[in-house]
Coordinates of C-alpha atoms in Angstrom, one line a residue:
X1 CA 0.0 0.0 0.0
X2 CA 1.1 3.5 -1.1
X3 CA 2.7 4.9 2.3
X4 CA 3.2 9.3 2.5
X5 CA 7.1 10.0 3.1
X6 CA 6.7 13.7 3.6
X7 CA 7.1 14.3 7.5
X8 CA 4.7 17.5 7.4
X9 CA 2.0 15.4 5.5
X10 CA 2.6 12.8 7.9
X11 CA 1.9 15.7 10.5
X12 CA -0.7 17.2 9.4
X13 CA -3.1 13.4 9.4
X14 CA -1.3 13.0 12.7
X15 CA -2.7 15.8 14.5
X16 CA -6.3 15.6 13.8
X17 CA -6.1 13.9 17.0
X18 CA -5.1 16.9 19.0
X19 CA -8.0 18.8 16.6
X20 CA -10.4 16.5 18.6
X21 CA -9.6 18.0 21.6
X22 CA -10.0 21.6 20.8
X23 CA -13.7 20.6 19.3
X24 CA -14.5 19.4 22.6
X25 CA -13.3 22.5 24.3
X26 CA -15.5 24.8 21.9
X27 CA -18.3 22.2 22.0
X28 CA -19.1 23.3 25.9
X29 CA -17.4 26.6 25.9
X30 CA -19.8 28.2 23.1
X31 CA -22.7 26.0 24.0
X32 CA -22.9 26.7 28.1
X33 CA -24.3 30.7 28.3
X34 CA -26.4 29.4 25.6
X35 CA -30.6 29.6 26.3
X36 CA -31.1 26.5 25.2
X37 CA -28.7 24.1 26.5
X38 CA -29.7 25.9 30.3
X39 CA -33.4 25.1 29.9
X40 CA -32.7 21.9 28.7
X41 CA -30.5 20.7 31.3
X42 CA -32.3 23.0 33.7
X43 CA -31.7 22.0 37.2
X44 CA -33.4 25.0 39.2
X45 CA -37.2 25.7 39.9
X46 CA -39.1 26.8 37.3
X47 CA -39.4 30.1 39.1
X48 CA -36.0 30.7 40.4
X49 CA -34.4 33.7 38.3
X50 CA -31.5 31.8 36.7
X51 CA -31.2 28.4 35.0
X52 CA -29.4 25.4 33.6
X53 CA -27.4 22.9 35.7
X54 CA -26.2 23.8 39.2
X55 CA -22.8 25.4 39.5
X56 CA -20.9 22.1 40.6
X57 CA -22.8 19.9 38.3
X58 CA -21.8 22.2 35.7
X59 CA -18.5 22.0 36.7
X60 CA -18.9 17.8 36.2
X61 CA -20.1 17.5 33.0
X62 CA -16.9 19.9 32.0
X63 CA -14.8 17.8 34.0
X64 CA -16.3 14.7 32.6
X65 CA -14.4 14.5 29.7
X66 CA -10.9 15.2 31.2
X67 CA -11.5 12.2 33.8
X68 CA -12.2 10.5 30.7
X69 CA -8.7 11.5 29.4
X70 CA -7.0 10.5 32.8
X71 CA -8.1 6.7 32.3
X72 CA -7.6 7.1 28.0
X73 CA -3.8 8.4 28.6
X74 CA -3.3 5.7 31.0
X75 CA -4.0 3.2 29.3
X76 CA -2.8 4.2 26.0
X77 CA 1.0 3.5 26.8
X78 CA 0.1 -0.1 26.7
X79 CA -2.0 -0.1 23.7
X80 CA 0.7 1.5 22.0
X81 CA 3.2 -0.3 23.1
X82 CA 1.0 -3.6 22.2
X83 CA -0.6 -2.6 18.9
X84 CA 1.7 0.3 17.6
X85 CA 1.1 4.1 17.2
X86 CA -0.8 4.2 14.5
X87 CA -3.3 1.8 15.7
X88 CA -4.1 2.8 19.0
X89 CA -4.5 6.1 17.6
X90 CA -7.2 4.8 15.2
X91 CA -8.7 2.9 18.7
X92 CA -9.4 6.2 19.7
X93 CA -11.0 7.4 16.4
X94 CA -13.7 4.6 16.7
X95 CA -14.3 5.7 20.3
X96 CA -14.6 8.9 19.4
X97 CA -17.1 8.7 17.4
X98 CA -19.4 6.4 20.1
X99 CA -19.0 9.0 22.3
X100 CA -20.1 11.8 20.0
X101 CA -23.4 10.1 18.9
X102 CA -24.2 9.4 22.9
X103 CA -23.7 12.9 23.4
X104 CA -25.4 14.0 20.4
X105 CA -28.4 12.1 21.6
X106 CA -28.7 13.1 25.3
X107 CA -31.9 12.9 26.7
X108 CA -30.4 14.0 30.4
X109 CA -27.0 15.1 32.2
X110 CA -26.2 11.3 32.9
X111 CA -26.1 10.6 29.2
X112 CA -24.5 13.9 28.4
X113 CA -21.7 12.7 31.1
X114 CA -21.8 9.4 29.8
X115 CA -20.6 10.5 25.8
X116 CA -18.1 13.1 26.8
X117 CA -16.1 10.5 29.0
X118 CA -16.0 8.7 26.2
X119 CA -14.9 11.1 24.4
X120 CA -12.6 11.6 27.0
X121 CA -10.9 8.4 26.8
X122 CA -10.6 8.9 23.1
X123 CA -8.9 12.0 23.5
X124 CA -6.6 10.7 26.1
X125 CA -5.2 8.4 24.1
X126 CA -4.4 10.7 21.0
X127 CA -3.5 13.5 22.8
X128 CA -0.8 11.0 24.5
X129 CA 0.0 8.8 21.1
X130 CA 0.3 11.4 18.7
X131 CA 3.0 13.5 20.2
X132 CA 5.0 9.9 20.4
X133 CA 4.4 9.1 17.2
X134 CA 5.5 12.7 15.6
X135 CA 8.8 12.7 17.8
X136 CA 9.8 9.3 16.5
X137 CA 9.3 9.9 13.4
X138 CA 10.7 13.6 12.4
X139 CA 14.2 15.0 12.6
X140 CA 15.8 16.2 15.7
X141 CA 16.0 19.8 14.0
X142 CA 12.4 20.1 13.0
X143 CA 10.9 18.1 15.9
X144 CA 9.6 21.2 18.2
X145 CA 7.9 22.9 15.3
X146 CA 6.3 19.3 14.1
X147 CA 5.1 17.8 17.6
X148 CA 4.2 21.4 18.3
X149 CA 1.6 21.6 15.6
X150 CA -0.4 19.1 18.3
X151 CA -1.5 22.4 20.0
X152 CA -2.0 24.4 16.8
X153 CA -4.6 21.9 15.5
X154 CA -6.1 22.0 19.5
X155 CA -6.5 25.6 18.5
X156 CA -7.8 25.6 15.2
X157 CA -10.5 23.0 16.6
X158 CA -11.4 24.7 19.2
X159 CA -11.6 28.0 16.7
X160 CA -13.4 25.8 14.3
X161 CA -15.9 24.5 16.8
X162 CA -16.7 27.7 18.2
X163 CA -17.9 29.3 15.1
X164 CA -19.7 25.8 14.3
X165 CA -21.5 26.0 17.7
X166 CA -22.3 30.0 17.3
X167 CA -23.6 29.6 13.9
X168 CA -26.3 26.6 14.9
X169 CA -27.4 28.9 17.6
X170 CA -29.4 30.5 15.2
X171 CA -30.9 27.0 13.9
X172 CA -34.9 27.2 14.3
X173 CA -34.4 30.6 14.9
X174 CA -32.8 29.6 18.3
X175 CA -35.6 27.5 19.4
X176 CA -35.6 24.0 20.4
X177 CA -32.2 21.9 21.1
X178 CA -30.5 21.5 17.5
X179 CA -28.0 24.2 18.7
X180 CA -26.3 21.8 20.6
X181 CA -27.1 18.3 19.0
X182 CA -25.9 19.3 15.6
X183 CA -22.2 20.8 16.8
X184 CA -21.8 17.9 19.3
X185 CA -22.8 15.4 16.3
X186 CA -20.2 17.0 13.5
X187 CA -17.5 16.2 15.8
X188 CA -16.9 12.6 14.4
X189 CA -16.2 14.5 11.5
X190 CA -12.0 14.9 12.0
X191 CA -12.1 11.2 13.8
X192 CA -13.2 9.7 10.8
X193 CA -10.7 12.1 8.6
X194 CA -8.0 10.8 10.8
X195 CA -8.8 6.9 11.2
X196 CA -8.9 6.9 6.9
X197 CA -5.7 8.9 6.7
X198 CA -3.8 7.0 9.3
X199 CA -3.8 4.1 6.8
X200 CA -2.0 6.2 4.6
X201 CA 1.1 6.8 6.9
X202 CA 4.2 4.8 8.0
X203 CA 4.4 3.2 11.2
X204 CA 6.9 4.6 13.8
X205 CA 10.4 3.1 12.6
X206 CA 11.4 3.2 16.7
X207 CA 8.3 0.7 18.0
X208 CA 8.9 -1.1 14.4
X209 CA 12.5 -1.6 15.6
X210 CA 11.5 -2.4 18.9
X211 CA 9.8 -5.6 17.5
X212 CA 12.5 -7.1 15.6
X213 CA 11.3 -5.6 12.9
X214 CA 14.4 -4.2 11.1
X215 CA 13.6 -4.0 7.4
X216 CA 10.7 -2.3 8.0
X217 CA 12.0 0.5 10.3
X218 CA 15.2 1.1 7.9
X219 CA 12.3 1.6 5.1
X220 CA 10.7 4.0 6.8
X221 CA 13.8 5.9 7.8
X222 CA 14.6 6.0 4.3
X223 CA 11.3 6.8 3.2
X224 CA 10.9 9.9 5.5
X225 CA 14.7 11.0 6.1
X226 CA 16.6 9.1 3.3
X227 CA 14.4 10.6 0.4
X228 CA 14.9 7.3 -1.0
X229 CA 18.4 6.6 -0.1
X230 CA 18.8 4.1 2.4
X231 CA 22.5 4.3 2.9
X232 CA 22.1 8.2 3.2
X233 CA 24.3 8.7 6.4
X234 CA 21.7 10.9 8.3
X235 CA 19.9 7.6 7.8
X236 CA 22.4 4.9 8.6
X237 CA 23.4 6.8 11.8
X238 CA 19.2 7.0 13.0
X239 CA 19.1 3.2 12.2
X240 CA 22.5 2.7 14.3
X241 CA 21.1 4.4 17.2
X242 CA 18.4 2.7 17.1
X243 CA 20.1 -0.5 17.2
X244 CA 22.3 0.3 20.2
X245 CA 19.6 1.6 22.1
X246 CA 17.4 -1.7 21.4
X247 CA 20.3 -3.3 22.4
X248 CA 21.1 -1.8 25.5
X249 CA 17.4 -2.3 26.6
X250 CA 17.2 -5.8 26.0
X251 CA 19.5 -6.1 28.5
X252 CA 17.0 -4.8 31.1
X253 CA 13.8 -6.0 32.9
X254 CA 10.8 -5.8 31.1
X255 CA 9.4 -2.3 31.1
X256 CA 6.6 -1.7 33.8
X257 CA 5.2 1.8 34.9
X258 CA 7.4 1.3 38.2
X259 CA 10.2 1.1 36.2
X260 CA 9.8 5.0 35.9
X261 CA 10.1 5.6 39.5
X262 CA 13.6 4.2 39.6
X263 CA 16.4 6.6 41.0
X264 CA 17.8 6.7 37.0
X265 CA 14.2 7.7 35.6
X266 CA 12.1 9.0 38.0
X267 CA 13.6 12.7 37.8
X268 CA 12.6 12.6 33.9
X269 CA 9.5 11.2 35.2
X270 CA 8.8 14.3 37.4
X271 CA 10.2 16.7 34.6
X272 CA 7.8 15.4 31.9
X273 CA 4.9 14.9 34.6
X274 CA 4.6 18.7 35.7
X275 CA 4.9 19.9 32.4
X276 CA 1.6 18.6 31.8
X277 CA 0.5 19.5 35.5
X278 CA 1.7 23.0 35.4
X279 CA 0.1 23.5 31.4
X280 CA -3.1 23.1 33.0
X281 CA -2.0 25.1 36.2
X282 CA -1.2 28.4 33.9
X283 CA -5.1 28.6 34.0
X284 CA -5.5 28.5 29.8
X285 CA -7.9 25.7 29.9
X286 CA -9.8 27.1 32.5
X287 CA -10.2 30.2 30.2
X288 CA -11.0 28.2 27.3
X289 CA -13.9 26.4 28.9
X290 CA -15.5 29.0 30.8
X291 CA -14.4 32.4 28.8
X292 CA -17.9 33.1 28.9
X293 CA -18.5 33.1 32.5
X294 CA -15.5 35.8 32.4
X295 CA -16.4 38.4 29.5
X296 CA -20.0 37.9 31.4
X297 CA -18.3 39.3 34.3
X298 CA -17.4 42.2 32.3
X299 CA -20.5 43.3 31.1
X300 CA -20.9 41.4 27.7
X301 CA -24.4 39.7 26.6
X302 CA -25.5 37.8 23.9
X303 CA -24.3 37.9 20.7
X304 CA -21.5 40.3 21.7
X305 CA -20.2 37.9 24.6
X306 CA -20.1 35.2 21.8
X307 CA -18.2 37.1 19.4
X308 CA -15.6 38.0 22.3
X309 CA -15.5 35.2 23.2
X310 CA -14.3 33.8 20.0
X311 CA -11.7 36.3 19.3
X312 CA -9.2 34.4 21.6
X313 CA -9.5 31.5 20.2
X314 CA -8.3 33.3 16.8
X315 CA -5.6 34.7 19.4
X316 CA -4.5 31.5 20.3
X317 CA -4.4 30.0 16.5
X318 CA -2.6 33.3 15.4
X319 CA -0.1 33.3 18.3
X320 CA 0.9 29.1 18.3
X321 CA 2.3 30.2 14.4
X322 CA 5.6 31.6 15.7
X323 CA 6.4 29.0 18.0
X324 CA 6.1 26.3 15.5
X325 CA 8.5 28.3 13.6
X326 CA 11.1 29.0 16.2
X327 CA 10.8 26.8 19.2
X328 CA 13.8 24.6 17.7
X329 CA 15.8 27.8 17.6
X330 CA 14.4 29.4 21.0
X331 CA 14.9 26.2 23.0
X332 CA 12.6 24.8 25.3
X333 CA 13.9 26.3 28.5
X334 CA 13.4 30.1 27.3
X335 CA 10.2 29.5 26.1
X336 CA 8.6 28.3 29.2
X337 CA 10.2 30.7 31.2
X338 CA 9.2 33.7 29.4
X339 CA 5.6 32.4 28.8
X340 CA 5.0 31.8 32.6
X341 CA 6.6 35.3 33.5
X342 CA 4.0 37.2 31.1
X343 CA 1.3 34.5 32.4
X344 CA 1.8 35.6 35.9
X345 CA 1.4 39.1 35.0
X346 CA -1.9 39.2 33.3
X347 CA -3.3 36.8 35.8
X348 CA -2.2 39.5 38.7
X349 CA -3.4 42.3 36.8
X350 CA -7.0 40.4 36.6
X351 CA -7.0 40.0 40.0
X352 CA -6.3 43.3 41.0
X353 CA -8.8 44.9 38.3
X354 CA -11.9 42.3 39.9
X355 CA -10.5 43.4 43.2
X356 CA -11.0 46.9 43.3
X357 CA -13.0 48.2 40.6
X358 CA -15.5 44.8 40.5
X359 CA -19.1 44.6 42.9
X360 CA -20.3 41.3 43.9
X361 CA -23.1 39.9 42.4
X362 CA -24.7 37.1 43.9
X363 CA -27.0 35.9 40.9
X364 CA -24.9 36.7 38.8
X365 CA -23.2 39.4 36.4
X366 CA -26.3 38.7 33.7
X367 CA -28.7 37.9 36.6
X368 CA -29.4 34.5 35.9
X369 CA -25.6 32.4 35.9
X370 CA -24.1 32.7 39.4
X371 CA -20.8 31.6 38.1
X372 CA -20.6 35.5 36.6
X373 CA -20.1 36.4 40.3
X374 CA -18.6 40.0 39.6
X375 CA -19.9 42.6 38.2
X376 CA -17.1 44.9 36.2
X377 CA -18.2 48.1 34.3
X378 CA -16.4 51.0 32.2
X379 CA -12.8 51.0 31.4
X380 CA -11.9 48.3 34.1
X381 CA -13.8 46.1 32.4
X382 CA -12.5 46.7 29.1
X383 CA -8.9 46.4 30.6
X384 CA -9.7 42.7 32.1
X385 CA -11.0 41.8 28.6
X386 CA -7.4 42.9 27.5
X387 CA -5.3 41.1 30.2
X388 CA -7.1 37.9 29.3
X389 CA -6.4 38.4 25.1
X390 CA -3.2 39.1 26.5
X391 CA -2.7 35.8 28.5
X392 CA -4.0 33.7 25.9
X393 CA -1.1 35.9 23.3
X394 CA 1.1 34.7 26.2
X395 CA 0.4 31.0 26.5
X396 CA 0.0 29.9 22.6
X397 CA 3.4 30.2 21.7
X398 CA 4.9 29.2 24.8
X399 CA 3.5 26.3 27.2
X400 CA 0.6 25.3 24.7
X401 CA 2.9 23.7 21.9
X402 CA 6.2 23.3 24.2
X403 CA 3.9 21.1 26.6
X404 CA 3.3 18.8 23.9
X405 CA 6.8 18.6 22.6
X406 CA 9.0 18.2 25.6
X407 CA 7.6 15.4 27.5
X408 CA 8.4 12.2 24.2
X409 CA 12.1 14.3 24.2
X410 CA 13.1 13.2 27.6
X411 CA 12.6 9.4 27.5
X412 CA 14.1 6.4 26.1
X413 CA 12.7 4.0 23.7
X414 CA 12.1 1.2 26.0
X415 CA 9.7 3.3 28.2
X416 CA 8.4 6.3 26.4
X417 CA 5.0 5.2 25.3
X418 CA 4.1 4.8 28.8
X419 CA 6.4 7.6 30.6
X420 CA 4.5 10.1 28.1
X421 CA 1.2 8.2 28.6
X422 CA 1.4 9.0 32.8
X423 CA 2.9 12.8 31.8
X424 CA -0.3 13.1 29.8
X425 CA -2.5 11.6 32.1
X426 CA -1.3 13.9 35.3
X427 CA -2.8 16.6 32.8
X428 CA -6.2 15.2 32.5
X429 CA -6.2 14.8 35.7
X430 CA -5.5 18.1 36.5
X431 CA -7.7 19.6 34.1
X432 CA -10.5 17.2 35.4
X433 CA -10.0 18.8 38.7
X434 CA -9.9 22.7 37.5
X435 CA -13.0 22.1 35.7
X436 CA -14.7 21.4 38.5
X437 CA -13.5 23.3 40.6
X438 CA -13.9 26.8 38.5
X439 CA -17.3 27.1 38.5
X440 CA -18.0 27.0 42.5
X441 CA -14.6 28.6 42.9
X442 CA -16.0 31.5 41.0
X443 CA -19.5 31.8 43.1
X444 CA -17.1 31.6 46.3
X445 CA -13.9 33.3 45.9
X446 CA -14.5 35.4 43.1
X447 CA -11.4 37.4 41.7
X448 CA -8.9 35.3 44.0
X449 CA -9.4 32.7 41.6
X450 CA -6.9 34.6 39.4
X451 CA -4.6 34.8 42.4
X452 CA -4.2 31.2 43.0
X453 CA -3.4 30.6 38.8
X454 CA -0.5 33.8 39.4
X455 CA 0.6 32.0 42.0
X456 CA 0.9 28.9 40.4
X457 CA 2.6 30.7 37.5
X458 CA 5.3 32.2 39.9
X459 CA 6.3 28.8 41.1
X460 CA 6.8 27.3 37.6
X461 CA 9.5 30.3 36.8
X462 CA 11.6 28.2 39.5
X463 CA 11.0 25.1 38.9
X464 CA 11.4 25.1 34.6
X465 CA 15.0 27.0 35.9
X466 CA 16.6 24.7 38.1
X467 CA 15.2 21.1 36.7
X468 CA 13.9 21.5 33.3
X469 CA 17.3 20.7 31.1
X470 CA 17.0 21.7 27.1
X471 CA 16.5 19.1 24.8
X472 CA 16.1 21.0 21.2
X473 CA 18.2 20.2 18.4
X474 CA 19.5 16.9 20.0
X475 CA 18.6 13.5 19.0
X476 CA 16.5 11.3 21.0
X477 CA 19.6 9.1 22.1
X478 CA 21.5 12.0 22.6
X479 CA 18.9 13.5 25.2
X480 CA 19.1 9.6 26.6
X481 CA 22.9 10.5 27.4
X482 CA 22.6 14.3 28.5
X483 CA 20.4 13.1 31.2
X484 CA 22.7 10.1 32.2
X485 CA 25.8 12.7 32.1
X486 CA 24.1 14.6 35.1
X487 CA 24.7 18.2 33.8
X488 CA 22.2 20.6 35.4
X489 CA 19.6 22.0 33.9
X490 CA 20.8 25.6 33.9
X491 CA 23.8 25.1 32.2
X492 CA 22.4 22.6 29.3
X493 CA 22.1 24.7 25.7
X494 CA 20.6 24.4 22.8
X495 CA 22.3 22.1 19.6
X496 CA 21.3 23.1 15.7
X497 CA 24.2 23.9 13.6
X498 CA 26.1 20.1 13.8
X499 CA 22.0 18.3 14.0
X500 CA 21.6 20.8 10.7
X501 CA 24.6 19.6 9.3
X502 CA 23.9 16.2 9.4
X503 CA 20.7 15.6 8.2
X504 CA 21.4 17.8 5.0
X505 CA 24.3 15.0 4.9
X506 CA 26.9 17.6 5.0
X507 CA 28.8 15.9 8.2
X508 CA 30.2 12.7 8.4
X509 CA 28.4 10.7 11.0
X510 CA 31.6 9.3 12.6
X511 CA 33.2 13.0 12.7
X512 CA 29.2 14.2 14.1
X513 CA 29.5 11.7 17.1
X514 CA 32.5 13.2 18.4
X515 CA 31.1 16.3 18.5
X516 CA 29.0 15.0 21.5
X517 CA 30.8 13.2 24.6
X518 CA 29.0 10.4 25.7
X519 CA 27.7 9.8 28.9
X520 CA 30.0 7.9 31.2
X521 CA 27.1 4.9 31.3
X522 CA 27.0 4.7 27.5
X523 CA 31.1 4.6 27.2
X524 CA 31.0 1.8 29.8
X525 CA 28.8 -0.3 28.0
X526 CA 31.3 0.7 24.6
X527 CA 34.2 -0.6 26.8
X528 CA 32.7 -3.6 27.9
X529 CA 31.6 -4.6 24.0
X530 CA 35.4 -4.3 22.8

């Protein structure tokens, strides 16, 4: 079967996964504040002045779906380890698509709970499989801007979704529940996109090699870095890497999830752990699923809180562009320090804005969603709608693709499907929690919501400095030694120019490897073979 060789072919089918995501996000963001979907799922009397589900119950069926993700990320390390990458991607296409004609047809909140965990579990195991699959397939030099395009499509489907979800508002004239069936039913649209394309595209030549398949992985090596050559020597020295690596982990026990809490792995562990943990603690996702509760705050209504509303999300696809371009050249380590440093700010500045220019407002900004707590008017108002624009400018070309592309970088083979699989996990489950915890947070504590996300955005500064090491421009094996060699994090630099070299086949390999010292683990074992 005809196979696509071109790696940004390759990631554009790839990422459809991470599309589903963001069509979730917009499928409850832009349907929530809506009239229909709160006298539907009305949970108040039918004379109480506001409506739809209860604050905390809203915050569940949010959260659903992340919960779902928690138990799909989990388990995906050991379907892909079991089935491949490609195909336990496509085992989340097909669940997908169950979940999206449960939640299409929801007759109550238990179904509607029921489809998005589903959906959940599908998205867990894409959003954890598809960044894997990318980073063991493309080059080391063009492997932040290729994984990274995971959060550009999150972006574009959340964009996309919005505008889908906006425009059925208006179906029936805004009467009756089509608003929110038809959105929540086009979803299966990109899982079915991505299940047909993935048949299209090689398999990973790292899990091909990891099965004793040899001939296989050298063909797609050649196929995506050889450009038909298979002795080309960017190719010959992948497939020799390779090798030793396979061989070196043969050597070892078979590979369990404990075997990442082992004194050699268990600091990558944490490293690729709270990047996911502290992506979600930036607060982004929370403004992504309840953005409406927070324009509500500042006076917005109707048609003009939609519109917004949506204009972040075009924020967010507009601002992910640079980093896709330049994170290989920025490093990891900048990037995430810069983008937490602005974060902070804007969340601050919120806080201080709701704090002193804001009134209370116990049913609610709008008088009928309680979550709208605060009431904000006049140029206050129009200056929180600008810190949170500003945040989002903040966060798309910094933790939103670099969260994605760091965590596969710091593993070897023999245990990254399931090292990433818990990384991605601990961020469902963090965003699981969040989601249910905004909406009551926001009735109780108001602005100081915004305090605890600056806080939590101070504390990353630190943390990405002193144990976050840089990993751009360096092969995978070469991150396998740099973490082995001990060097701290602060002093660890980016590598392009040699990387570069190479894989325009204008180094010789043997002259490229002693441009790198080895760590003293790997020259042992090199000892002990002669």
């Amino acid at each position: 079967m005809y196979e696509i060789g071109n790696i940004y072919f390759i990631t554009a089918i790839a990422v459809i996964g991470g599309g589903l995501f963001g069509f979730d996000i917009a499928s409850m963001s832009a349907i929530i504040g809506t009239t229909q979907y709160k006298t539907y799922f009305n949970q108040y009397p039918p004379d109480a002045e506001t409506s739809g589900p209860l604050p905390d119950v809203q915050g569940g069926i949010t959260a659903s779906m992340p919960g779902g993700s928690f138990l799909g990320a989990l388990i995906s390390g050991f379907l892909s380890d079991i089935l491949g990458r490609k195909k336990a991607i496509q085992v989340g296409c097909i669940v997908w698509c169950i979940g999206s004609i449960i939640v299409c047809a929801s007759q109550n909140i238990a179904m509607l709970v029921v489809g998005r965990i589903l959906n959940g579990f599908s998205v867990g195991i894409c959003s954890a499989q598809v960044p894997v699959y990318i980073s063991e397939l493309a080059p080391p030099s063009k492997r932040g801007r290729l994984v990274g395009c995971q959060q550009w499509a999150i972006t574009w489907g959340i964009m996309i979704m919005f505008y889908i979800s906006y425009g059925c508002n208006y179906i029936n004239n805004g009467e009756g529940t089509a608003s929110f069936r038809v959105p929540w039913g086009l979803q299966m649209i990109p899982a079915i996109l991505l299940f047909f394309g993935l048949i299209f595209l090689p398999e990973s030549p790292r899990w091909l090699a990891r099965k004793d398949r040899w001939d296989e992985s050298h063909a797609v090596l050649t196929l995506v870095h050889g450009h038909g050559d298979p002795n080309s020597p960017f190719v010959m020295r992948e497939l020799q890497e390779i090798k030793e690596m396979c061989e070196f982990e043969r050597n070892n026990a078979d590979v369990t999830y404990l075997e990442l809490f082992k004194p050699k792995m268990i600091n990558r562990t944490h490293i690729g752990v709270f990047t996911q943990v502290w992506s979600q603690l930036t607060g982004m996702n929370v403004m992504m699923y309840y953005i409406v509760y927070v324009f509500g705050m500042a006076g917005l209504k109707g048609d003009t809180l939609l519109v917004s509303s949506s204009i972040q999300y075009v924020i967010n696809v507009c601002m992910t562009v640079p980093a896709l371009i330049y994170v290989d050249r920025w490093g990891r380590r900048p990037t995430l320090l810069v983008g937490a440093t602005l974060m902070a700010i804007f969340m601050y500045a919120n806080a201080g804005l709701l704090a002193n220019y804001g009134t209370y407002a116990p049913n609610g900004a709008d008088g009928e969603t309680k979550e709208m707590s605060t009431s904000i008017t006049g140029p206050p108002s129009k200056a929180v709608i600008a810190c949170t624009y500003l945040f989002v400018a903040s966060y798309a070309p910094t933790w939103g693709p670099v969260s994605w592309v760091y965590p596969p970088e710091l593993y070897p083979l023999r245990v990254r499907g399931k090292a990433v699989a818990l990384a991605t996990s601990s961020n469902w489950i963090m965003n699981f929690a969040l989601s249910y915890f905004v909406p009551p947070a926001f009735v109780n504590i108001q602005w100081k919501v915004y305090v605890i996300f600056g806080v939590f955005n101070t504390a990353m500064i630190f943390h990405v400095f002193f144990m976050f090491p840089e990993t751009a421009g360096k092969t995978l094996e070469e991150v396998e030694d740099m973490f082995l060699g001990g060097k701290p994090a602060w002093k660890t630099r980016v590598v392009t120019r040699s990387t570069l070299a190479l894989e325009r086949n204008e180094v010789d390999p043997e002259k490229f490897a002693t441009m790198h010292n080895e760590s003293p683990e790997r020259a042992e074992q090199a000892e002990g073979k002669a």
